Amino acid sequence: MDYLNKLQTNAPIQNAIQLIKQLPVTHRLTDMYKRSTKNELMFVGAATFITLYNLSAYIKAQRQKLNLPPAVPFSLPLFGHTLYLMIMPNKFLDWCNEKYGEVYNLDVNGKTVTVTNGKSSEEAMKANQEDLSLEHGIVRDLLHLDYVFDADIMDIGVRVNPAVAKIAVPNSKMPQYVPGIQRGLENAVDELLKQDVNHIQEPNLFFQNFVAYMSVPSLVGDEFGLNKEVIQSFAGFTGDVIKNVALFMLVPKFLHKLVLPYVQSAKKHQDVMAKYIAPVIIQRREKMRLAAEAGEAHGLEENFLQGLVEYTNKDKDGNPVQFNEIELAHAVLLVAFASVHTTSMNLSFSLYWLIARPDLMAKLLQEIEEVCPGSSPITHAELGQMKFLNNFMREVLRQGSDRLANGKKAMRDYTFANGYQVPKGRIVESSLRQLNFGNNVIRSEVDEMDPDMSMNRISTTPARDFVSFGMGKHLCPGRFFAVQEIQMSLVYLLKNFEIKTASGKRPEPVTRIAGTIATNCEEPLVFIAKK
Ligand code: HEM
């Protein structure tokens, strides 16, 4: 390293270094580097690398005779627009929306993506899978779940789980889920918050496990309510899949097969599910067979797994067939995939908002005291009376949506209603936060979070200014269950614990990867049991 020291003492080089240090952009970049999480830096690294692989696709798209959306200028060599999104995401996106309208192209993470807002964003969210596909945009091309599951199980995830969810967890069945969720959250507290003073160093993992304790007995079955292996796999599967994303972004697709054997951490979760859940499915099916023979109802508890067990598919000749127990046991991981990350993140956002805003915490505590005082568990009817909790929940969900999300892949050249066209293969992003608030800067400061702005509109009812659960035919069917879990957790945790950050500092409730994707605050927490 001697030569580096020598270089620094060279006068012209020193002058140049001084000059660069004085540039405002250098300060911003160094600040950003210091502030960035490891994930963000990996994103930028991956972006730079991938740009080289995507140049040919870019040139090809330019040559096609399509009415392409405007390309936002000032794309930096290699970085594209990624740095603007990291440094000033709200202002940059609002400026793009104002200047380039509802559909335009950005170079993000090494790729040209089409960003939609306003009506075009609604159009992208409601589009048919055959035109714009989330399965191909995110589930396969980004998360590579197809490396983990075979085609049949992918089919359960994409086609069967949404259908079963609509039957297993509709709004009308929420009252019957209350006791199971309550048992689950008490188990979570017994296991995860045993001490009088509990230090939570990794809030992300804590919330995922907490949600898994609540969800497993309700969605999969009471048999697994205290099965730590099943609960940990339910909690950890999504995180293990996401862990590999940066690696797959860095390695060109034709080399993925070579790295696969080293990143198969999801396999252990499949083994756990096959070990514990498959035998229970066999028992349930035997019970169903005997009941059918006797002409009686089987009496098995209705839940998500039971919905999957009863689901009848058609083979290629149109004959009814059912999935086998191993396929179904693996498919439970896809239920976990849809539910744990989303629910735990919004539970965590809620608590960090309450810590960051003592005024909101005071209002919620007052409402809890008025509606369900004492130590008895909350009922479904009482939850319905908690207007502040409903408004708070809706605002948490609106605030926590990604700035750019729902990256759908164009399965063929796609034409928007306004005439702009995107070539086959292009990723089309929706500006969720812009849809929720009109502009990204609106209510972007912690002090501007305002539950009253939801004006008693129900936190599970989608609207043009509330797209956190999606819209159209792919609207989240698990939203009633998720909101009920989060609300019940908040009531129980606030009744029983004083919760604050370990540092005593005010947290930033929602942080973002690469300026766009909403993620948990990582500030360690302390839960102090109330006497
Ligand atoms: C706060 C928690 C949750 C959030 C924010 C959330 C968000 C979303 C969003 C935005 C979509 C739409 C994706 C698209 O446009 O294609 C979606 C779909 C879906 N969600 Fe959720 N979700 C949550 C919880 C859950 C839970 C608890 C379950 C299951 C019990 C679930 C099951 C599903 C399924 C199966 C789909 C696919 C629907 C389809 O393709 O038709 N979600 N979710």
XYZ file of C-alpha atoms and ligand atoms in Angstrom:
574
model
C 0.000 0.000 0.000
C 3.114 2.216 0.048
C 2.495 3.476 -3.461
C -0.918 4.779 -2.396
C 0.653 6.915 0.334
C 3.214 8.199 -2.155
C 0.502 9.077 -4.630
C -1.322 11.088 -1.995
C 1.734 13.265 -1.323
C 2.074 14.124 -5.014
C 1.032 17.805 -5.279
C -1.183 17.691 -8.417
C -2.943 14.577 -7.161
C -3.428 16.165 -3.753
C -4.918 19.239 -5.416
C -7.266 17.052 -7.398
C -8.309 15.167 -4.248
C -8.982 18.453 -2.458
C -11.017 19.692 -5.388
C -13.090 16.512 -5.540
C -13.632 16.666 -1.768
C -15.038 20.176 -2.107
C -17.618 19.215 -4.710
C -21.124 19.118 -3.172
C -21.875 15.851 -4.944
C -18.860 14.218 -3.221
C -20.296 15.064 0.183
C -23.659 13.668 -0.802
C -22.052 10.491 -2.113
C -19.848 9.990 0.966
C -22.818 10.689 3.229
C -24.875 8.256 1.249
C -22.107 5.648 1.412
C -21.946 6.036 5.191
C -25.702 5.930 5.605
C -26.259 3.046 3.218
C -26.938 -0.380 4.547
C -24.980 -3.366 3.280
C -28.069 -4.294 1.219
C -28.133 -0.926 -0.507
C -24.453 -1.044 -1.396
C -24.895 -4.546 -2.759
C -27.806 -3.257 -4.833
C -25.679 -0.514 -6.366
C -22.829 -2.963 -6.969
C -25.167 -5.429 -8.609
C -26.753 -2.636 -10.620
C -23.412 -1.492 -11.986
C -22.464 -4.998 -12.946
C -25.747 -5.889 -14.591
C -25.834 -2.746 -16.700
C -23.166 -4.300 -18.880
C -25.359 -7.323 -19.477
C -28.394 -5.251 -20.344
C -26.906 -2.927 -22.929
C -27.828 -5.244 -25.768
C -31.485 -5.483 -24.615
C -31.568 -1.682 -24.449
C -30.253 -1.256 -27.973
C -32.713 -3.886 -29.252
C -35.705 -2.087 -27.663
C -34.610 1.193 -29.252
C -34.590 -0.449 -32.683
C -38.120 -1.816 -32.410
C -40.834 0.310 -33.967
C -42.812 0.793 -30.760
C -44.217 3.993 -29.325
C -41.801 3.829 -26.409
C -42.348 5.900 -23.253
C -40.016 8.880 -22.772
C -36.633 8.032 -21.276
C -35.788 10.252 -18.320
C -32.482 12.009 -19.070
C -29.443 12.338 -16.791
C -28.931 8.590 -16.588
C -25.400 8.237 -15.229
C -22.963 5.819 -16.860
C -23.305 2.454 -15.112
C -25.397 3.844 -12.216
C -28.344 4.910 -14.372
C -30.910 6.676 -12.160
C -30.225 4.446 -9.146
C -28.256 7.109 -7.271
C -30.992 9.733 -7.625
C -33.452 7.233 -6.178
C -31.144 6.556 -3.257
C -30.279 10.177 -2.524
C -33.575 12.007 -3.101
C -36.250 9.447 -4.001
C -39.339 11.549 -3.246
C -38.235 14.645 -5.118
C -36.772 12.701 -8.023
C -39.866 10.556 -8.611
C -42.245 13.497 -8.199
C -40.152 15.484 -10.682
C -40.211 12.560 -13.162
C -43.992 12.191 -12.772
C -44.560 15.878 -13.319
C -42.196 16.194 -16.266
C -42.706 12.882 -18.073
C -46.283 11.955 -17.240
C -47.778 8.616 -16.351
C -45.368 6.289 -18.157
C -41.608 6.769 -18.544
C -38.387 4.805 -18.508
C -35.715 4.840 -15.829
C -32.442 2.951 -15.636
C -32.649 1.252 -12.253
C -30.343 -1.377 -10.798
C -28.733 -1.853 -14.158
C -31.943 -2.315 -16.154
C -34.268 -0.077 -18.100
C -37.613 -0.307 -16.316
C -40.862 1.389 -17.177
C -42.332 3.357 -14.290
C -46.057 3.998 -14.197
C -48.067 6.333 -12.018
C -51.643 7.619 -11.862
C -54.134 5.815 -14.124
C -51.400 3.931 -15.998
C -50.223 2.493 -12.690
C -53.750 1.292 -11.927
C -53.799 -0.219 -15.397
C -50.527 -2.067 -14.747
C -51.766 -3.353 -11.395
C -55.026 -4.622 -12.878
C -53.475 -6.098 -16.037
C -53.920 -9.760 -16.977
C -51.084 -12.124 -16.072
C -50.769 -12.951 -19.786
C -49.876 -9.298 -20.474
C -48.029 -8.124 -17.382
C -46.964 -10.867 -15.004
C -45.889 -10.496 -11.386
C -45.057 -14.189 -11.361
C -42.456 -13.682 -14.069
C -41.345 -10.207 -12.996
C -40.679 -10.951 -9.345
C -41.433 -14.521 -8.299
C -39.327 -16.139 -11.016
C -36.953 -13.541 -12.460
C -35.987 -11.780 -9.226
C -36.607 -14.196 -6.363
C -36.071 -17.324 -8.480
C -38.616 -19.347 -6.504
C -38.720 -21.652 -9.504
C -35.227 -22.810 -8.482
C -36.701 -23.916 -5.142
C -39.990 -25.494 -6.269
C -40.965 -27.668 -9.192
C -43.615 -26.633 -11.726
C -46.553 -28.231 -9.846
C -45.771 -26.417 -6.614
C -45.223 -23.135 -8.432
C -48.672 -23.721 -9.902
C -50.124 -24.136 -6.391
C -48.477 -20.855 -5.356
C -49.626 -18.846 -8.333
C -53.043 -20.321 -9.104
C -54.278 -22.447 -6.192
C -53.203 -20.423 -3.127
C -55.087 -17.262 -4.207
C -58.232 -19.351 -4.811
C -57.912 -21.190 -1.481
C -57.170 -17.933 0.380
C -60.457 -16.450 -0.816
C -62.288 -19.421 0.748
C -60.100 -19.906 3.827
C -59.591 -16.337 5.097
C -62.459 -14.095 3.890
C -63.737 -11.228 6.023
C -66.774 -13.266 7.085
C -64.573 -15.905 8.775
C -62.462 -13.458 10.791
C -64.435 -13.857 14.059
C -63.650 -17.584 14.085
C -59.898 -16.890 13.732
C -59.748 -14.653 16.828
C -59.191 -17.403 19.456
C -56.473 -19.129 17.376
C -54.602 -15.886 16.743
C -54.884 -15.039 20.448
C -53.436 -18.439 21.444
C -50.675 -18.009 18.895
C -49.706 -14.566 20.064
C -49.665 -15.671 23.692
C -47.370 -18.546 22.662
C -45.186 -15.999 20.855
C -44.967 -13.852 23.970
C -44.190 -16.924 26.164
C -41.368 -17.933 23.827
C -39.959 -14.635 22.605
C -40.610 -12.217 25.478
C -39.932 -14.408 28.535
C -38.060 -11.885 30.674
C -39.253 -8.819 32.522
C -36.924 -6.818 30.286
C -36.427 -8.232 26.789
C -33.755 -6.875 24.473
C -34.530 -7.476 20.818
C -31.327 -7.066 18.848
C -32.720 -8.234 15.510
C -36.255 -6.841 15.267
C -36.682 -8.224 11.775
C -36.250 -11.824 12.903
C -38.268 -11.181 16.042
C -41.310 -9.926 14.119
C -41.117 -12.748 11.580
C -41.096 -15.336 14.384
C -43.847 -13.497 16.234
C -46.083 -13.570 13.150
C -45.246 -17.234 12.485
C -46.362 -18.154 16.039
C -49.698 -16.447 15.359
C -50.180 -17.682 11.805
C -49.135 -21.325 11.952
C -51.923 -22.575 14.280
C -54.570 -20.553 12.418
C -53.485 -21.182 8.836
C -51.875 -24.620 9.062
C -53.326 -26.208 12.192
C -53.217 -26.232 15.981
C -51.102 -29.414 15.805
C -48.130 -27.206 14.860
C -48.792 -24.309 17.244
C -45.781 -25.149 19.412
C -43.663 -26.989 16.851
C -40.548 -24.812 16.821
C -39.138 -26.323 13.640
C -42.313 -25.672 11.662
C -42.634 -22.172 13.129
C -39.019 -21.282 12.386
C -39.296 -22.536 8.823
C -42.567 -20.657 8.308
C -40.827 -17.546 9.675
C -37.470 -17.937 7.961
C -38.270 -19.261 4.496
C -38.903 -15.876 2.836
C -35.789 -14.330 4.387
C -33.680 -17.228 3.106
C -35.068 -16.768 -0.411
C -34.480 -12.996 -0.330
C -30.895 -13.526 0.898
C -29.969 -14.986 -2.488
C -31.418 -12.173 -4.577
C -28.254 -10.027 -4.671
C -26.164 -13.048 -5.654
C -28.478 -14.005 -8.501
C -28.447 -10.373 -9.653
C -24.657 -10.404 -9.752
C -24.273 -13.730 -11.530
C -25.410 -13.833 -15.180
C -28.413 -16.108 -15.704
C -26.531 -18.699 -17.753
C -24.266 -19.307 -14.729
C -27.079 -19.638 -12.162
C -27.052 -23.417 -12.386
C -23.444 -23.424 -11.210
C -24.135 -21.409 -8.050
C -27.404 -23.154 -7.190
C -25.908 -25.986 -5.095
C -24.324 -23.371 -2.797
C -27.468 -21.356 -2.109
C -30.092 -24.022 -1.482
C -30.874 -22.870 2.077
C -34.604 -23.152 1.288
C -34.236 -26.936 0.998
C -34.054 -27.377 4.786
C -37.457 -25.716 5.124
C -38.972 -28.119 2.589
C -37.586 -31.033 4.624
C -39.148 -29.671 7.827
C -42.546 -29.271 6.142
C -42.392 -32.754 4.621
C -41.380 -34.265 7.993
C -44.166 -32.742 10.090
C -46.975 -31.613 7.802
C -47.149 -34.466 5.288
C -48.088 -37.101 7.968
C -50.859 -34.828 9.273
C -52.235 -34.466 5.741
C -52.318 -38.271 5.427
C -54.226 -38.492 8.759
C -56.662 -35.775 7.717
C -57.341 -37.499 4.393
C -57.978 -40.820 6.129
C -60.415 -39.118 8.500
C -62.152 -37.483 5.526
C -62.375 -40.840 3.730
C -63.930 -42.568 6.760
C -66.379 -39.711 7.306
C -67.398 -39.788 3.616
C -67.968 -43.554 3.834
C -70.128 -43.067 6.917
C -71.982 -40.186 5.245
C -70.902 -37.801 8.017
C -69.138 -34.427 8.061
C -65.419 -34.872 8.727
C -65.425 -32.120 11.359
C -61.857 -31.031 10.588
C -61.010 -27.452 11.408
C -61.289 -25.132 8.415
C -58.036 -23.359 7.645
C -55.663 -22.674 4.772
C -54.034 -26.112 4.833
C -57.431 -27.810 4.957
C -58.463 -25.724 1.938
C -55.400 -27.009 0.079
C -56.082 -30.599 1.183
C -59.616 -30.400 -0.190
C -58.664 -28.545 -3.383
C -59.352 -30.569 -6.519
C -57.352 -29.919 -9.640
C -58.004 -31.161 -13.165
C -55.453 -33.249 -15.067
C -54.831 -32.705 -18.776
C -57.808 -34.965 -19.634
C -60.108 -33.033 -17.323
C -60.200 -35.707 -14.575
C -60.243 -34.523 -10.950
C -56.921 -34.993 -9.148
C -55.603 -33.864 -5.798
C -52.122 -32.756 -4.840
C -50.134 -35.312 -2.851
C -49.081 -34.723 0.761
C -45.474 -33.770 -0.061
C -46.570 -31.227 -2.664
C -49.027 -29.722 -0.188
C -46.489 -29.695 2.650
C -44.059 -27.781 0.420
C -46.848 -25.462 -0.729
C -47.309 -24.327 2.893
C -44.007 -22.489 2.421
C -45.663 -20.467 -0.316
C -48.429 -19.484 2.103
C -45.648 -18.406 4.453
C -44.053 -16.567 1.572
C -47.203 -14.510 0.892
C -48.001 -13.832 4.527
C -45.018 -13.621 6.909
C -42.817 -10.951 5.375
C -45.714 -8.598 4.585
C -47.485 -9.008 7.928
C -44.351 -8.870 10.083
C -43.105 -5.797 8.272
C -46.373 -3.942 8.828
C -46.506 -5.025 12.473
C -43.008 -3.670 12.873
C -43.870 -0.413 11.044
C -46.825 0.011 13.419
C -44.727 -0.333 16.550
C -41.960 1.933 15.296
C -44.555 4.570 14.346
C -45.982 4.403 17.850
C -42.513 4.754 19.394
C -41.627 7.621 17.053
C -44.920 9.382 17.751
C -45.800 9.334 21.478
C -48.971 11.316 20.652
C -50.278 8.412 18.533
C -49.213 5.925 21.206
C -51.203 7.893 23.830
C -54.323 7.913 21.624
C -54.123 4.180 21.001
C -53.571 3.391 24.689
C -56.581 5.537 25.541
C -58.741 3.710 23.000
C -57.609 0.316 24.312
C -58.492 1.446 27.845
C -61.938 2.609 26.703
C -62.854 -0.381 24.509
C -61.269 -3.356 26.251
C -59.862 -2.468 29.651
C -58.221 -5.026 31.926
C -56.402 -8.165 30.960
C -59.095 -10.026 29.031
C -58.250 -10.718 25.368
C -59.819 -8.495 22.742
C -62.896 -9.764 20.887
C -63.755 -9.352 17.220
C -66.610 -6.980 18.086
C -64.287 -4.814 20.195
C -61.758 -4.608 17.378
C -64.560 -3.281 15.192
C -65.191 -0.475 17.697
C -61.583 0.753 17.645
C -61.816 3.614 15.166
C -58.424 5.101 15.943
C -56.739 1.705 15.567
C -58.434 1.240 12.183
C -57.336 4.677 10.930
C -53.827 4.219 12.292
C -53.543 0.801 10.611
C -54.689 2.189 7.270
C -52.147 5.004 7.432
C -49.357 2.598 8.444
C -50.157 0.492 5.389
C -50.287 3.540 3.113
C -47.011 4.931 4.468
C -45.277 1.563 4.254
C -45.888 0.869 0.593
C -42.931 0.754 -1.780
C -42.226 3.792 -3.934
C -41.753 1.494 -6.906
C -43.219 -1.991 -6.648
C -45.170 -4.834 -8.222
C -42.516 -5.172 -10.940
C -44.452 -7.023 -13.633
C -42.819 -8.464 -16.729
C -44.362 -7.708 -20.131
C -45.135 -11.145 -21.553
C -45.614 -9.576 -25.004
C -45.313 -6.056 -26.408
C -47.825 -4.176 -24.260
C -49.766 -1.035 -25.166
C -51.070 1.277 -22.446
C -54.420 3.047 -22.837
C -52.515 6.288 -23.495
C -50.736 4.700 -26.470
C -47.286 4.155 -24.988
C -45.837 0.726 -25.645
C -43.309 -1.420 -23.818
C -41.411 -4.264 -25.451
C -41.822 -7.899 -24.398
C -39.572 -8.654 -21.428
C -39.679 -5.118 -19.968
C -40.342 -4.772 -16.211
C -43.213 -2.381 -15.474
C -43.191 -0.855 -11.978
C -46.124 0.785 -10.202
C -45.688 3.895 -8.040
C -47.629 2.677 -5.004
C -46.752 5.518 -2.672
C -47.650 8.082 -5.310
C -51.033 6.379 -5.781
C -51.612 6.377 -2.025
C -50.690 10.026 -1.469
C -50.817 11.776 -4.849
C -47.117 12.662 -4.570
C -44.180 10.978 -2.857
C -43.257 14.027 -0.779
C -46.729 14.314 0.759
C -46.652 13.396 4.461
C -43.148 12.000 4.111
C -41.918 13.413 7.452
C -42.441 11.343 10.611
C -44.396 14.185 12.213
C -46.758 14.329 9.252
C -48.137 10.804 9.733
C -51.833 11.444 10.396
C -54.347 8.649 11.073
C -57.210 11.170 10.895
C -56.597 11.415 7.142
C -58.077 7.932 6.752
C -61.414 9.269 8.002
C -62.761 5.937 9.251
C -62.363 4.222 5.903
C -61.831 0.540 6.582
C -58.203 -0.577 6.573
C -58.942 -3.641 4.437
C -61.018 -1.894 1.769
C -58.954 -0.977 -1.291
C -59.371 2.446 -2.836
C -57.660 4.609 -5.411
C -55.703 6.223 -2.593
C -55.115 2.914 -0.791
C -53.363 0.368 -2.983
C -51.091 -1.246 -0.377
C -52.970 -4.537 -0.866
C -52.957 -4.164 -4.654
C -56.046 -3.686 -6.803
C -58.116 -5.583 -9.326
C -58.243 -9.349 -9.591
C -54.974 -9.899 -7.727
C -56.033 -7.828 -4.726
C -54.579 -9.495 -1.618
C -57.039 -12.127 -0.330
C -55.126 -12.384 2.979
C -55.671 -8.752 3.977
C -58.426 -9.404 6.547
C -56.312 -12.002 8.299
C -53.170 -9.839 8.196
C -54.877 -6.749 9.591
C -56.594 -8.779 12.311
C -53.265 -10.308 13.366
C -51.526 -6.934 13.465
C -54.332 -5.223 15.373
C -54.630 -8.037 17.916
C -50.851 -8.006 18.406
C -50.784 -4.261 18.962
C -53.548 -4.424 21.567
C -51.958 -7.350 23.419
C -48.394 -6.028 23.277
C -49.345 -2.518 24.385
C -51.455 -3.850 27.246
C -48.595 -6.001 28.490
C -45.363 -4.206 27.592
C -43.754 -0.829 27.518
C -41.885 -0.765 24.211
C -39.032 1.553 23.239
C -35.848 1.638 21.208
C -32.766 0.343 23.037
C -30.893 3.550 22.173
C -33.752 5.734 23.382
C -33.588 7.482 19.986
C -36.605 8.273 17.858
C -36.722 5.631 15.116
C -37.379 6.163 11.416
C -40.374 3.799 11.144
C -39.937 2.903 7.472
C -36.536 2.579 5.821
C -36.026 1.838 2.133
C -33.666 -0.298 0.120
C -32.233 1.616 -2.833
C -34.696 4.418 -2.065
C -37.673 2.432 -3.290
C -38.415 -0.817 -1.444
C -39.893 -0.351 2.037
C -38.251 -2.375 4.763
C -38.087 -2.722 8.542
C -36.326 -0.304 10.822
C -33.394 -2.188 12.359
C -33.125 -0.149 15.560
C -32.964 -2.703 18.449
C -35.989 -2.691 20.764
C -36.672 -3.219 24.461
C -39.934 -4.778 25.698
C -40.462 -4.177 29.425
C -43.240 -6.247 30.994
C -45.913 -4.120 32.696
C -46.624 -5.259 36.254
C -50.009 -6.608 5.647
C -49.883 -7.774 5.034
C -50.023 -7.986 3.550
C -49.785 -7.125 2.517
C -49.331 -5.660 2.582
C -50.069 -7.850 1.294
C -49.964 -7.294 0.027
C -50.322 -7.950 -1.123
C -50.350 -7.357 -2.443
C -49.943 -5.919 -2.773
C -50.769 -8.294 -3.311
C -51.074 -8.097 -4.802
C -49.983 -8.552 -5.713
C -50.402 -8.329 -7.184
O -50.740 -7.216 -7.538
O -50.373 -9.309 -7.933
C -51.008 -9.513 -2.552
C -51.420 -10.701 -3.097
C -51.590 -11.865 -2.363
N -51.557 -12.007 -0.987
Fe -51.119 -10.542 0.304
N -50.446 -9.117 1.617
C -50.440 -9.249 2.985
C -50.784 -10.373 3.724
C -51.187 -11.582 3.200
C -51.557 -12.753 3.972
C -51.597 -12.826 5.493
C -51.864 -13.748 3.082
C -52.336 -15.166 3.339
C -52.931 -15.574 4.428
C -51.702 -13.191 1.745
C -51.931 -13.874 0.578
C -51.842 -13.317 -0.681
C -52.063 -14.074 -1.900
C -52.399 -15.557 -1.997
C -51.911 -13.160 -2.962
C -52.033 -13.443 -4.463
C -53.395 -13.013 -4.957
C -53.589 -13.246 -6.446
O -52.609 -13.371 -7.175
O -54.755 -13.307 -6.869
N -51.295 -11.888 1.861
N -50.750 -9.271 -1.231
